[in-house]
Amino acid sequence: MSDPEIVVSAPGKVILFGEHAVVYGRKAIAASLDLRTQLKIHLIPDSTAVTLELPDISLSNTWQVADLAAAQPTGNVDVKNPSPPSDKYLAALHRLAGTDTDHTDTRTLALLAFLYMYTSIHHTTVRKCPAGRFHAASQLPPGAGLGSSAAYCTALAAGLLTMCNVISRPEGKTWSKEDLEVINAWAFQGEKLIHGNPSGIDNSVSTFGDAISFKSGKISPFESVAALKILLVNTKGPRSTKVLVQGVRDRYNRLPAIMEPILDSIEEISCTCERVLLELGGSPVDGQENTQGKNYQILEELVDICQCLLNALGVGHPSLDQVSSITAKHGLHSKLTGAGGGGCALVLLRPDTAPDVIDKVTAELRDCGYDVWETSIGATGVSQHSQPK
Amino acid sequence: MSDPEIVVSAPGKVILFGEHAVVYGRKAIAASLDLRTQLKIHLIPDSTAVTLELPDISLSNTWQVADLAAAQPTGNVDVKNPSPPSDKYLAALHRLAGTDTDHTDTRTLALLAFLYMYTSIHHTTVRKCPAGRFHAASQLPPGAGLGSSAAYCTALAAGLLTMCNVISRPEGKTWSKEDLEVINAWAFQGEKLIHGNPSGIDNSVSTFGDAISFKSGKISPFESVAALKILLVNTKGPRSTKVLVQGVRDRYNRLPAIMEPILDSIEEISCTCERVLLELGGSPVDGQENTQGKNYQILEELVDICQCLLNALGVGHPSLDQVSSITAKHGLHSKLTGAGGGGCALVLLRPDTAPDVIDKVTAELRDCGYDVWETSIGATGVSQHSQPK
């Protein structure tokens, strides 16, 4: 803890293909989204207070380090293989957060994840609680299915583990594979506090970056993936993932023989995407421009077909149709990402998509009241931004 | 030929489910469309002329009966099992039509179908050509994939065969099963002259009414089918069936593993539709209102899903999206019918769909420049409208 300041960032995620189908054991592809949550940790040795500032949700809490130390777990914590807090420990965290155990609002959950990781990680090492200021801000809209909570937990885990020298401060931007595994394990524990029973996709993508495939509970990161330019569109319509998932289940129960092959087709889209992304991510060699163009064409076709199949599952929405219609008019291809029924859509861009086309589409989508980001997927996972002083 | 006037009508057809998938051996469902082509035959014993009037295509041709008689085939014609005209016979028909054998425009084809059926059918019986006036007018837009040529050929076959007493004048509106088979055989020959290599779906539906399933070249009429109320919408966009079929083939060749299950799903939609239509067509008994409501709900869901899957095949069009969007806004369900890429859409109505909803939807669709008919499918096949005088 010789360094007074650490700055880390962790990306969000998008589901590229396979949303909903994944519930029925089909393969899904998720990729990191280069909208990031940045965490600045500023240690203040002379102070006795710890402050957490989350301006995105208007949260600023300060605790005395003595109170935080008192809440630390009494037994040993395996820093490489963390486990969920005991009921007693969780109750202590709730007291620090100033909430009851039945509070599950965003601010309470953000406080709990911080308090849990802060107290546990320090307990495994220095067994005391250093004073300082923790400031996290995100480019990710919360509650939009873009993994904002996982990016928060991953950034917290990376910052705290590095601050305590559980993992080595990396020479470049990112950590060794082994250290990333430790970050991911802690981020997953944070996600569990927030979501109860998360799949682990979000924290894995936020930690390792690039893309992963996910099938029947098994997460398989890709070796090398191209960073794809996209527009991310948030239609901001109210939606409930639970209601949408149940709607697909109801349709499946009514018409299983019709729905099964649709899910099979979506799985094949995920498999084709995986192959194409690996090809696009390979080192380019002379004469491969045509292959690249062909692969982008296939990706565009996968986006179009998958969007139609998601509509067939019943998770479309007029706002998403509007996104499709606007982007198609300009020769671009888009699909919903995540639960659907409103929410977010991604618009695939080619490396050579003309800037004025991007500007026009962005302007038209904003005119509809939607938020639009020009960003990329397949970006670097959790990263360090400050060097040792 | 004791009756100087005969009036018959024959319906068009719509593909309910399975368009395009049928090309890949999957089951399709076609139903009769209660937009009809009416043929009036007025015999004029004292005259020596035959006149054909087709006001829809601004056609009015008159021939001397002696010229028509001269063109009649020389050999025997099996009136119950007709065969295509010989090259010599076809050349004679072209001379009567005033065209070369390479003319394939709508008017030439309409003339040839009439001349072929008129001369052949009379040759099999009276071996002379009676004078009179043949007037055919249709509610069906031509070239919209609604079987207008089959309705024309079916009406011609029914009128001519009845006039010549090849089949008995029916007591009610329609003929016996055996007589309908003869009408259908002649209508198919007319369709062959017009289309070269038709599937036989259109003339079968126009002859027998109700609905048929079609798979791998085999046509199976349904025993009993409910007449369903629909709005038929013609978006009138230019389209080429050949180009659309080729587009699906190209996508299939690029992505067979993705496309195969989509086609499987469409086949299951056709199978489910067949079952639901048979249930809806059965005699209602007490307490079946709920079953009927449930069956309509399933039909609506099939319409929605199939429209999405047709989009996934790549045969959608912004105009069809607009139809879907307008109808969905009013709680109605629509899909393209036929080749897609513009063309026609059908909008399912329930028996209790409120008239003001129908009026509003119709008005909005017409405001887009589309033609809209409130009609039904599963209607009676070829019918007689005049009784013997």
CSV table of N, CA and C in Angstrom, one decimal, chain A residues 250-251 254-255 257-262 264-265 268-269 272 275 297-298 301-302 304-305 308-309 311-313 321 325, chain B residues 250-251 254-255 257-262 264-265 268-269 272 275 297-298 301-302 304-305 308-309 311-313 321 325:
chain,number,residue,atom,x,y,z
A,250,ASP,N,-43.8,-19.1,-21.9
A,250,ASP,CA,-45.3,-19.4,-22.2
A,250,ASP,C,-45.4,-19.8,-23.6
A,251,ARG,N,-44.8,-19.0,-24.5
A,251,ARG,CA,-44.9,-19.3,-26.0
A,251,ARG,C,-44.3,-20.7,-26.2
A,254,ARG,N,-46.7,-23.4,-25.2
A,254,ARG,CA,-47.8,-23.5,-26.1
A,254,ARG,C,-47.5,-24.2,-27.4
A,255,LEU,N,-46.3,-23.8,-27.9
A,255,LEU,CA,-45.9,-24.2,-29.3
A,255,LEU,C,-44.5,-24.8,-29.3
A,257,ALA,N,-43.0,-27.4,-30.7
A,257,ALA,CA,-42.5,-27.9,-31.9
A,257,ALA,C,-42.1,-26.8,-32.9
A,258,ILE,N,-42.7,-25.6,-32.7
A,258,ILE,CA,-42.4,-24.4,-33.5
A,258,ILE,C,-41.2,-23.7,-32.9
A,259,MET,N,-41.1,-23.7,-31.6
A,259,MET,CA,-40.1,-22.9,-30.9
A,259,MET,C,-38.7,-23.6,-30.9
A,260,GLU,N,-38.7,-24.9,-30.8
A,260,GLU,CA,-37.5,-25.6,-30.7
A,260,GLU,C,-36.5,-25.3,-31.9
A,261,PRO,N,-37.0,-25.5,-33.1
A,261,PRO,CA,-36.1,-25.2,-34.2
A,261,PRO,C,-35.7,-23.7,-34.3
A,262,ILE,N,-36.5,-22.8,-33.8
A,262,ILE,CA,-36.0,-21.4,-33.8
A,262,ILE,C,-34.8,-21.3,-32.8
A,264,ASP,N,-32.8,-23.7,-32.1
A,264,ASP,CA,-31.7,-24.4,-32.8
A,264,ASP,C,-31.0,-23.4,-33.8
A,265,SER,N,-31.8,-22.7,-34.5
A,265,SER,CA,-31.3,-21.7,-35.5
A,265,SER,C,-30.4,-20.7,-34.8
A,268,GLU,N,-27.1,-22.0,-33.9
A,268,GLU,CA,-26.2,-22.0,-35.1
A,268,GLU,C,-25.7,-20.7,-35.4
A,269,ILE,N,-26.5,-19.6,-35.2
A,269,ILE,CA,-26.0,-18.3,-35.3
A,269,ILE,C,-24.8,-18.0,-34.4
A,272,THR,N,-21.7,-19.8,-35.7
A,272,THR,CA,-21.2,-19.1,-36.8
A,272,THR,C,-20.5,-17.8,-36.4
A,275,ARG,N,-17.0,-18.5,-35.0
A,275,ARG,CA,-16.0,-18.8,-36.0
A,275,ARG,C,-15.6,-17.5,-36.8
A,297,GLN,N,-19.9,-9.3,-43.8
A,297,GLN,CA,-21.2,-9.5,-44.5
A,297,GLN,C,-21.9,-10.6,-43.8
A,298,ILE,N,-21.2,-11.7,-43.4
A,298,ILE,CA,-21.9,-12.7,-42.6
A,298,ILE,C,-22.4,-12.2,-41.3
A,301,GLU,N,-25.5,-10.4,-41.7
A,301,GLU,CA,-26.6,-11.3,-42.0
A,301,GLU,C,-27.1,-12.0,-40.7
A,302,LEU,N,-26.1,-12.4,-39.9
A,302,LEU,CA,-26.4,-13.0,-38.6
A,302,LEU,C,-27.2,-12.0,-37.7
A,304,ASP,N,-29.1,-9.6,-38.7
A,304,ASP,CA,-30.5,-9.4,-39.3
A,304,ASP,C,-31.4,-10.7,-38.9
A,305,ILE,N,-30.8,-11.8,-39.2
A,305,ILE,CA,-31.6,-13.1,-39.0
A,305,ILE,C,-31.9,-13.2,-37.5
A,308,CYS,N,-34.8,-11.1,-36.3
A,308,CYS,CA,-36.1,-11.6,-36.7
A,308,CYS,C,-36.5,-12.8,-35.8
A,309,LEU,N,-35.5,-13.6,-35.5
A,309,LEU,CA,-35.8,-14.8,-34.6
A,309,LEU,C,-36.2,-14.4,-33.2
A,311,ASN,N,-37.7,-11.6,-32.6
A,311,ASN,CA,-39.1,-11.2,-32.7
A,311,ASN,C,-40.0,-12.4,-32.7
A,312,ALA,N,-39.6,-13.5,-33.4
A,312,ALA,CA,-40.4,-14.7,-33.4
A,312,ALA,C,-40.6,-15.3,-32.0
A,313,LEU,N,-39.6,-15.1,-31.1
A,313,LEU,CA,-39.7,-15.5,-29.7
A,313,LEU,C,-40.7,-14.6,-29.0
A,321,ASP,N,-38.1,-2.1,-33.4
A,321,ASP,CA,-38.4,-2.1,-34.9
A,321,ASP,C,-38.0,-0.7,-35.5
A,325,SER,N,-35.5,-0.1,-38.5
A,325,SER,CA,-35.9,0.5,-39.7
A,325,SER,C,-35.0,1.7,-40.0
B,250,ASP,N,-29.9,-18.2,-52.1
B,250,ASP,CA,-28.5,-17.7,-51.8
B,250,ASP,C,-28.2,-17.7,-50.3
B,251,ARG,N,-29.2,-17.2,-49.5
B,251,ARG,CA,-29.0,-17.2,-48.0
B,251,ARG,C,-28.9,-18.6,-47.5
B,254,ARG,N,-25.5,-19.9,-48.3
B,254,ARG,CA,-24.4,-19.4,-47.4
B,254,ARG,C,-24.5,-19.9,-46.0
B,255,LEU,N,-25.8,-20.1,-45.5
B,255,LEU,CA,-26.0,-20.4,-44.0
B,255,LEU,C,-27.0,-21.6,-43.9
B,257,ALA,N,-27.0,-24.3,-42.1
B,257,ALA,CA,-27.3,-24.8,-40.7
B,257,ALA,C,-28.2,-23.9,-39.9
B,258,ILE,N,-28.2,-22.6,-40.3
B,258,ILE,CA,-29.1,-21.6,-39.7
B,258,ILE,C,-30.5,-21.6,-40.3
B,259,MET,N,-30.5,-21.8,-41.7
B,259,MET,CA,-31.8,-21.7,-42.4
B,259,MET,C,-32.6,-23.0,-42.3
B,260,GLU,N,-32.0,-24.2,-42.2
B,260,GLU,CA,-32.8,-25.4,-42.1
B,260,GLU,C,-33.7,-25.4,-40.9
B,261,PRO,N,-33.3,-25.1,-39.7
B,261,PRO,CA,-34.3,-25.1,-38.6
B,261,PRO,C,-35.4,-24.0,-38.8
B,262,ILE,N,-35.1,-22.9,-39.4
B,262,ILE,CA,-36.1,-21.9,-39.7
B,262,ILE,C,-37.2,-22.5,-40.6
B,264,ASP,N,-37.8,-25.7,-40.8
B,264,ASP,CA,-38.5,-26.7,-40.0
B,264,ASP,C,-39.6,-26.1,-39.1
B,265,SER,N,-39.3,-24.9,-38.6
B,265,SER,CA,-40.3,-24.2,-37.7
B,265,SER,C,-41.5,-23.8,-38.6
B,268,GLU,N,-43.8,-26.7,-39.0
B,268,GLU,CA,-44.6,-26.9,-37.8
B,268,GLU,C,-45.7,-25.9,-37.7
B,269,ILE,N,-45.5,-24.7,-38.2
B,269,ILE,CA,-46.5,-23.7,-38.2
B,269,ILE,C,-47.7,-24.2,-39.1
B,272,THR,N,-49.6,-27.0,-37.4
B,272,THR,CA,-50.4,-26.5,-36.4
B,272,THR,C,-51.6,-25.8,-36.9
B,275,ARG,N,-54.3,-28.3,-38.1
B,275,ARG,CA,-55.1,-28.8,-37.0
B,275,ARG,C,-56.1,-27.8,-36.4
B,297,GLN,N,-56.5,-17.5,-30.9
B,297,GLN,CA,-55.3,-16.9,-30.3
B,297,GLN,C,-54.0,-17.7,-30.9
B,298,ILE,N,-54.2,-19.0,-31.1
B,298,ILE,CA,-53.0,-19.7,-31.7
B,298,ILE,C,-52.8,-19.3,-33.1
B,301,GLU,N,-50.9,-16.1,-33.1
B,301,GLU,CA,-49.5,-16.3,-32.8
B,301,GLU,C,-48.8,-16.9,-33.9
B,302,LEU,N,-49.4,-17.9,-34.7
B,302,LEU,CA,-48.8,-18.5,-35.9
B,302,LEU,C,-48.5,-17.4,-36.9
B,304,ASP,N,-48.0,-14.2,-36.4
B,304,ASP,CA,-46.9,-13.3,-35.9
B,304,ASP,C,-45.5,-14.0,-36.1
B,305,ILE,N,-45.5,-15.3,-35.6
B,305,ILE,CA,-44.2,-16.0,-35.7
B,305,ILE,C,-43.8,-16.2,-37.1
B,308,CYS,N,-42.2,-13.2,-38.7
B,308,CYS,CA,-40.9,-13.0,-38.3
B,308,CYS,C,-39.9,-14.0,-39.0
B,309,LEU,N,-40.4,-15.2,-39.2
B,309,LEU,CA,-39.5,-16.2,-39.9
B,309,LEU,C,-39.3,-15.9,-41.3
B,311,ASN,N,-39.3,-12.9,-42.5
B,311,ASN,CA,-38.3,-11.8,-42.4
B,311,ASN,C,-36.9,-12.4,-42.3
B,312,ALA,N,-36.8,-13.5,-41.5
B,312,ALA,CA,-35.5,-14.1,-41.3
B,312,ALA,C,-35.0,-14.8,-42.6
B,313,LEU,N,-35.9,-15.2,-43.4
B,313,LEU,CA,-35.5,-15.8,-44.7
B,313,LEU,C,-35.1,-14.6,-45.7
B,321,ASP,N,-43.5,-4.3,-43.2
B,321,ASP,CA,-43.2,-3.9,-41.8
B,321,ASP,C,-44.3,-2.8,-41.4
B,325,SER,N,-46.9,-3.0,-38.4
B,325,SER,CA,-46.9,-2.0,-37.3
B,325,SER,C,-48.3,-1.4,-37.1
